[in-house]
């Protein structure tokens, strides 16, 4: 569990590194603004419980950091460095994700209450939020190395949660079927990317797909 | 489902 959270932190650090390296080169080439908007929506709808329950100082501060980073990323892409954002290739129709995910969260949830539905929505949406980014890579056929590192850690942290959930079920009898199924879906969506990352990026090549 | 699992994960 700690490992999962450490990697979660790590993906945010990589994200920040990505932003800072972009600041240096004034370029956001290859990053999907739509995926980043979806992630901002994911963290906003999931962490509304900041106002209702307190788990630990760590938990609350990480939630605030996640929300802050998500909106900072969106701001940088659409406002500050709009000129270098490649919107022409970022053409995934997000309504095809948000509408079905919204519908599903009303139908399959733990409790039919506003906060619980929004939490379920965020879990489902997170599992597919990377699709605009993967679509963009498949469209342009390549990605900056820093983008691929960022995507790798974004995928890795949910994959590590799978280990955590197995552990918690085994030792604490705790499980949350919605989170587990969504986590499995999210990890599966990343598999193709993981394969490319290991076979290409780690061997020092820039990720580029055959035309 | 009758019980809502605790939300202690991020």
mmCIF file of C-alpha atoms in Angstrom:
data_model
loop_
_atom_site.group_PDB
_atom_site.id
_atom_site.type_symbol
_atom_site.label_atom_id
_atom_site.label_comp_id
_atom_site.label_asym_id
_atom_site.label_seq_id
_atom_site.Cartn_x
_atom_site.Cartn_y
_atom_site.Cartn_z
ATOM 1 C CA UNK A 1 0.000 0.000 0.000
ATOM 2 C CA UNK A 2 2.795 2.353 0.953
ATOM 3 C CA UNK A 3 4.596 1.331 -2.223
ATOM 4 C CA UNK A 4 1.496 2.110 -4.257
ATOM 5 C CA UNK A 5 1.220 5.532 -2.661
ATOM 6 C CA UNK A 6 4.917 6.177 -3.137
ATOM 7 C CA UNK A 7 4.569 5.458 -6.834
ATOM 8 C CA UNK A 8 1.487 7.608 -6.942
ATOM 9 C CA UNK A 9 3.584 10.420 -5.520
ATOM 10 C CA UNK A 10 6.279 9.554 -8.007
ATOM 11 C CA UNK A 11 3.965 9.957 -10.969
ATOM 12 C CA UNK A 12 3.087 13.423 -9.710
ATOM 13 C CA UNK A 13 6.734 14.272 -9.346
ATOM 14 C CA UNK A 14 7.317 13.093 -12.913
ATOM 15 C CA UNK A 15 4.351 15.204 -13.950
ATOM 16 C CA UNK A 16 5.879 18.238 -12.249
ATOM 17 C CA UNK A 17 9.235 17.457 -13.858
ATOM 18 C CA UNK A 18 7.432 17.285 -17.149
ATOM 19 C CA UNK A 19 5.916 20.715 -16.576
ATOM 20 C CA UNK A 20 9.237 22.214 -15.509
ATOM 21 C CA UNK A 21 11.065 20.710 -18.455
ATOM 22 C CA UNK A 22 8.315 22.115 -20.627
ATOM 23 C CA UNK A 23 8.901 25.509 -19.014
ATOM 24 C CA UNK A 24 12.518 25.284 -20.077
ATOM 25 C CA UNK A 25 11.789 24.255 -23.641
ATOM 26 C CA UNK A 26 8.487 26.146 -23.896
ATOM 27 C CA UNK A 27 6.874 23.117 -25.407
ATOM 28 C CA UNK A 28 4.008 20.835 -24.481
ATOM 29 C CA UNK A 29 4.352 18.740 -27.612
ATOM 30 C CA UNK A 30 2.670 15.359 -27.343
ATOM 31 C CA UNK A 31 0.655 15.918 -24.173
ATOM 32 C CA UNK A 32 -3.112 15.601 -24.411
ATOM 33 C CA UNK A 33 -4.886 18.551 -22.771
ATOM 34 C CA UNK A 34 -8.125 16.588 -22.837
ATOM 35 C CA UNK A 35 -6.695 13.786 -20.707
ATOM 36 C CA UNK A 36 -5.437 16.386 -18.241
ATOM 37 C CA UNK A 37 -8.899 17.988 -18.031
ATOM 38 C CA UNK A 38 -10.360 14.552 -17.357
ATOM 39 C CA UNK A 39 -7.810 13.971 -14.572
ATOM 40 C CA UNK A 40 -8.717 17.338 -13.036
ATOM 41 C CA UNK A 41 -12.356 16.224 -13.120
ATOM 42 C CA UNK A 42 -11.379 12.846 -11.615
ATOM 43 C CA UNK A 43 -9.610 14.364 -8.619
ATOM 44 C CA UNK A 44 -12.256 17.052 -8.069
ATOM 45 C CA UNK A 45 -15.123 14.579 -7.919
ATOM 46 C CA UNK A 46 -13.201 12.020 -5.871
ATOM 47 C CA UNK A 47 -11.836 14.251 -3.141
ATOM 48 C CA UNK A 48 -15.034 16.098 -2.238
ATOM 49 C CA UNK A 49 -14.832 14.037 0.968
ATOM 50 C CA UNK A 50 -12.084 16.426 2.060
ATOM 51 C CA UNK A 51 -14.977 18.331 3.625
ATOM 52 C CA UNK A 52 -16.723 15.348 5.204
ATOM 53 C CA UNK A 53 -14.135 12.883 6.552
ATOM 54 C CA UNK A 54 -10.639 13.173 7.935
ATOM 55 C CA UNK A 55 -8.314 10.171 7.588
ATOM 56 C CA UNK A 56 -4.864 11.596 8.192
ATOM 57 C CA UNK A 57 -2.861 14.720 7.567
ATOM 58 C CA UNK A 58 -0.986 12.808 4.838
ATOM 59 C CA UNK A 59 -4.242 11.787 3.170
ATOM 60 C CA UNK A 60 -5.742 15.282 3.214
ATOM 61 C CA UNK A 61 -2.599 17.044 2.060
ATOM 62 C CA UNK A 62 -2.074 14.577 -0.808
ATOM 63 C CA UNK A 63 -5.646 15.154 -1.944
ATOM 64 C CA UNK A 64 -5.072 18.910 -2.012
ATOM 65 C CA UNK A 65 -1.757 18.441 -3.861
ATOM 66 C CA UNK A 66 -3.414 16.181 -6.476
ATOM 67 C CA UNK A 67 -6.226 18.626 -7.145
ATOM 68 C CA UNK A 68 -3.765 21.530 -7.253
ATOM 69 C CA UNK A 69 -1.396 19.746 -9.666
ATOM 70 C CA UNK A 70 -4.241 18.688 -11.918
ATOM 71 C CA UNK A 71 -5.540 22.247 -12.308
ATOM 72 C CA UNK A 72 -2.032 23.694 -12.598
ATOM 73 C CA UNK A 73 -1.382 21.288 -15.492
ATOM 74 C CA UNK A 74 -4.596 22.288 -17.249
ATOM 75 C CA UNK A 75 -3.763 25.965 -16.723
ATOM 76 C CA UNK A 76 -0.270 25.540 -18.194
ATOM 77 C CA UNK A 77 -1.572 23.694 -21.237
ATOM 78 C CA UNK A 78 -4.517 25.902 -22.116
ATOM 79 C CA UNK A 79 -3.384 29.314 -20.885
ATOM 80 C CA UNK A 80 0.297 29.759 -20.274
ATOM 81 C CA UNK A 81 1.703 27.573 -23.064
ATOM 82 C CA UNK A 82 -1.264 27.433 -25.363
ATOM 83 C CA UNK A 83 1.016 28.200 -28.316
ATOM 84 C CA UNK A 84 2.970 24.958 -28.004
ATOM 85 C CA UNK A 85 -0.020 22.754 -27.183
ATOM 86 C CA UNK A 86 -0.786 20.576 -30.170
ATOM 87 C CA UNK A 87 -4.592 20.832 -30.119
ATOM 88 C CA UNK A 88 -4.950 19.724 -33.740
ATOM 89 C CA UNK A 89 -3.919 16.199 -32.820
ATOM 90 C CA UNK A 90 -5.853 16.133 -29.546
ATOM 91 C CA UNK A 91 -9.144 15.207 -31.149
ATOM 92 C CA UNK A 92 -10.573 12.466 -28.952
ATOM 93 C CA UNK A 93 -14.277 13.075 -28.279
ATOM 94 C CA UNK A 94 -14.361 13.173 -24.456
ATOM 95 C CA UNK A 95 -18.172 13.104 -24.355
ATOM 96 C CA UNK A 96 -17.913 9.478 -25.524
ATOM 97 C CA UNK A 97 -16.183 8.781 -22.195
ATOM 98 C CA UNK A 98 -17.884 11.186 -19.791
ATOM 99 C CA UNK A 99 -21.492 10.375 -20.766
ATOM 100 C CA UNK A 100 -21.313 6.548 -20.513
ATOM 101 C CA UNK A 101 -19.152 6.769 -17.378
ATOM 102 C CA UNK A 102 -21.681 9.181 -15.834
ATOM 103 C CA UNK A 103 -24.514 6.810 -16.671
ATOM 104 C CA UNK A 104 -22.688 3.798 -15.290
ATOM 105 C CA UNK A 105 -21.897 5.564 -12.014
ATOM 106 C CA UNK A 106 -25.630 6.129 -11.499
ATOM 107 C CA UNK A 107 -26.369 2.465 -12.197
ATOM 108 C CA UNK A 108 -23.508 0.665 -10.442
ATOM 109 C CA UNK A 109 -22.470 2.218 -7.129
ATOM 110 C CA UNK A 110 -22.202 1.347 -3.441
ATOM 111 C CA UNK A 111 -24.865 3.827 -2.360
ATOM 112 C CA UNK A 112 -27.248 6.075 -4.252
ATOM 113 C CA UNK A 113 -26.103 9.344 -2.658
ATOM 114 C CA UNK A 114 -24.567 12.396 -4.362
ATOM 115 C CA UNK A 115 -21.065 12.038 -2.869
ATOM 116 C CA UNK A 116 -20.960 8.298 -3.489
ATOM 117 C CA UNK A 117 -22.115 8.672 -7.099
ATOM 118 C CA UNK A 118 -19.495 11.365 -7.727
ATOM 119 C CA UNK A 119 -16.822 9.147 -6.142
ATOM 120 C CA UNK A 120 -17.895 6.231 -8.361
ATOM 121 C CA UNK A 121 -17.879 8.539 -11.389
ATOM 122 C CA UNK A 122 -14.293 9.550 -10.596
ATOM 123 C CA UNK A 123 -13.165 5.926 -10.232
ATOM 124 C CA UNK A 124 -14.719 4.911 -13.553
ATOM 125 C CA UNK A 125 -13.498 8.037 -15.314
ATOM 126 C CA UNK A 126 -9.931 7.574 -14.068
ATOM 127 C CA UNK A 127 -9.775 4.111 -15.609
ATOM 128 C CA UNK A 128 -10.393 5.583 -19.078
ATOM 129 C CA UNK A 129 -9.079 9.156 -18.716
ATOM 130 C CA UNK A 130 -5.823 8.249 -20.445
ATOM 131 C CA UNK A 131 -7.565 7.297 -23.703
ATOM 132 C CA UNK A 132 -7.324 10.797 -25.290
ATOM 133 C CA UNK A 133 -3.572 10.689 -24.564
ATOM 134 C CA UNK A 134 -3.107 7.204 -26.040
ATOM 135 C CA UNK A 135 -5.265 8.250 -29.014
ATOM 136 C CA UNK A 136 -3.038 11.268 -29.559
ATOM 137 C CA UNK A 137 0.109 9.122 -29.502
ATOM 138 C CA UNK A 138 -1.402 6.670 -31.969
ATOM 139 C CA UNK A 139 -2.377 9.581 -34.204
ATOM 140 C CA UNK A 140 0.938 11.400 -34.236
ATOM 141 C CA UNK A 141 2.834 8.096 -34.106
ATOM 142 C CA UNK A 142 5.356 9.318 -31.557
ATOM 143 C CA UNK A 143 5.785 10.867 -28.130
ATOM 144 C CA UNK A 144 8.437 12.826 -26.285
ATOM 145 C CA UNK A 145 10.467 10.639 -23.937
ATOM 146 C CA UNK A 146 9.389 12.679 -20.910
ATOM 147 C CA UNK A 147 5.733 12.144 -21.893
ATOM 148 C CA UNK A 148 6.293 8.398 -21.994
ATOM 149 C CA UNK A 149 7.944 8.378 -18.548
ATOM 150 C CA UNK A 150 5.005 10.337 -17.196
ATOM 151 C CA UNK A 151 2.504 7.914 -18.751
ATOM 152 C CA UNK A 152 4.431 4.917 -17.486
ATOM 153 C CA UNK A 153 4.247 6.053 -13.866
ATOM 154 C CA UNK A 154 0.639 7.097 -14.251
ATOM 155 C CA UNK A 155 -0.125 3.516 -15.261
ATOM 156 C CA UNK A 156 2.215 1.904 -12.781
ATOM 157 C CA UNK A 157 0.580 3.383 -9.722
ATOM 158 C CA UNK A 158 -2.813 1.791 -10.461
ATOM 159 C CA UNK A 159 -1.095 -1.477 -11.331
ATOM 160 C CA UNK A 160 0.589 -1.358 -7.907
ATOM 161 C CA UNK A 161 -2.762 -0.701 -6.272
ATOM 162 C CA UNK A 162 -3.805 -4.131 -7.571
ATOM 163 C CA UNK A 163 -1.095 -5.666 -5.377
ATOM 164 C CA UNK A 164 -2.264 -3.503 -2.477
ATOM 165 C CA UNK A 165 -5.889 -4.612 -2.912
ATOM 166 C CA UNK A 166 -4.888 -8.273 -3.055
ATOM 167 C CA UNK A 167 -2.858 -7.724 0.110
ATOM 168 C CA UNK A 168 -5.695 -5.960 1.942
ATOM 169 C CA UNK A 169 -8.218 -8.601 0.940
ATOM 170 C CA UNK A 170 -5.910 -11.375 2.133
ATOM 171 C CA UNK A 171 -4.883 -9.803 5.437
ATOM 172 C CA UNK A 172 -7.744 -7.463 6.329
ATOM 173 C CA UNK A 173 -10.669 -8.989 4.432
ATOM 174 C CA UNK A 174 -11.154 -5.542 2.901
ATOM 175 C CA UNK A 175 -12.130 -5.043 -0.699
ATOM 176 C CA UNK A 176 -13.926 -2.494 -2.834
ATOM 177 C CA UNK A 177 -15.164 -4.193 -5.974
ATOM 178 C CA UNK A 178 -15.762 -0.941 -7.882
ATOM 179 C CA UNK A 179 -12.200 0.254 -7.293
ATOM 180 C CA UNK A 180 -10.752 -3.180 -8.109
ATOM 181 C CA UNK A 181 -12.624 -3.659 -11.399
ATOM 182 C CA UNK A 182 -11.834 -0.093 -12.524
ATOM 183 C CA UNK A 183 -8.188 -0.571 -11.522
ATOM 184 C CA UNK A 184 -7.984 -3.762 -13.584
ATOM 185 C CA UNK A 185 -9.529 -2.008 -16.609
ATOM 186 C CA UNK A 186 -7.121 0.913 -16.230
ATOM 187 C CA UNK A 187 -4.116 -1.422 -16.032
ATOM 188 C CA UNK A 188 -5.267 -3.391 -19.092
ATOM 189 C CA UNK A 189 -5.589 -0.153 -21.111
ATOM 190 C CA UNK A 190 -1.980 0.594 -20.247
ATOM 191 C CA UNK A 191 -0.618 -2.838 -21.205
ATOM 192 C CA UNK A 192 0.011 -1.964 -24.833
ATOM 193 C CA UNK A 193 1.745 1.203 -23.724
ATOM 194 C CA UNK A 194 3.821 -0.671 -21.073
ATOM 195 C CA UNK A 195 5.008 -2.991 -23.806
ATOM 196 C CA UNK A 196 6.120 -0.096 -26.029
ATOM 197 C CA UNK A 197 7.727 1.637 -23.058
ATOM 198 C CA UNK A 198 9.827 -1.381 -22.086
ATOM 199 C CA UNK A 199 10.787 -2.419 -25.612
ATOM 200 C CA UNK A 200 11.491 1.059 -26.995
ATOM 201 C CA UNK A 201 11.873 3.856 -24.453
ATOM 202 C CA UNK A 202 13.974 1.909 -21.944
ATOM 203 C CA UNK A 203 16.337 0.952 -24.747
ATOM 204 C CA UNK A 204 17.015 4.636 -25.283
ATOM 205 C CA UNK A 205 14.823 5.116 -28.286
ATOM 206 C CA UNK A 206 12.176 7.745 -28.651
ATOM 207 C CA UNK A 207 8.744 6.209 -28.776
ATOM 208 C CA UNK A 208 7.581 6.157 -32.374
ATOM 209 C CA UNK A 209 5.041 3.838 -33.886
ATOM 210 C CA UNK A 210 5.363 2.398 -37.368
ATOM 211 C CA UNK A 211 3.237 4.334 -39.843
ATOM 212 C CA UNK B 1 -24.615 -3.826 -2.016
ATOM 213 C CA UNK B 2 -25.429 -2.882 1.578
ATOM 214 C CA UNK B 3 -22.110 -1.567 2.837
ATOM 215 C CA UNK B 4 -20.006 1.262 1.521
ATOM 216 C CA UNK B 5 -16.276 0.466 1.786
ATOM 217 C CA UNK B 6 -14.152 2.926 3.716
ATOM 218 C CA UNK B 7 -12.482 5.544 1.495
ATOM 219 C CA UNK B 8 -9.026 5.595 3.013
ATOM 220 C CA UNK B 9 -7.117 5.229 -0.249
ATOM 221 C CA UNK B 10 -6.174 7.987 -2.632
#
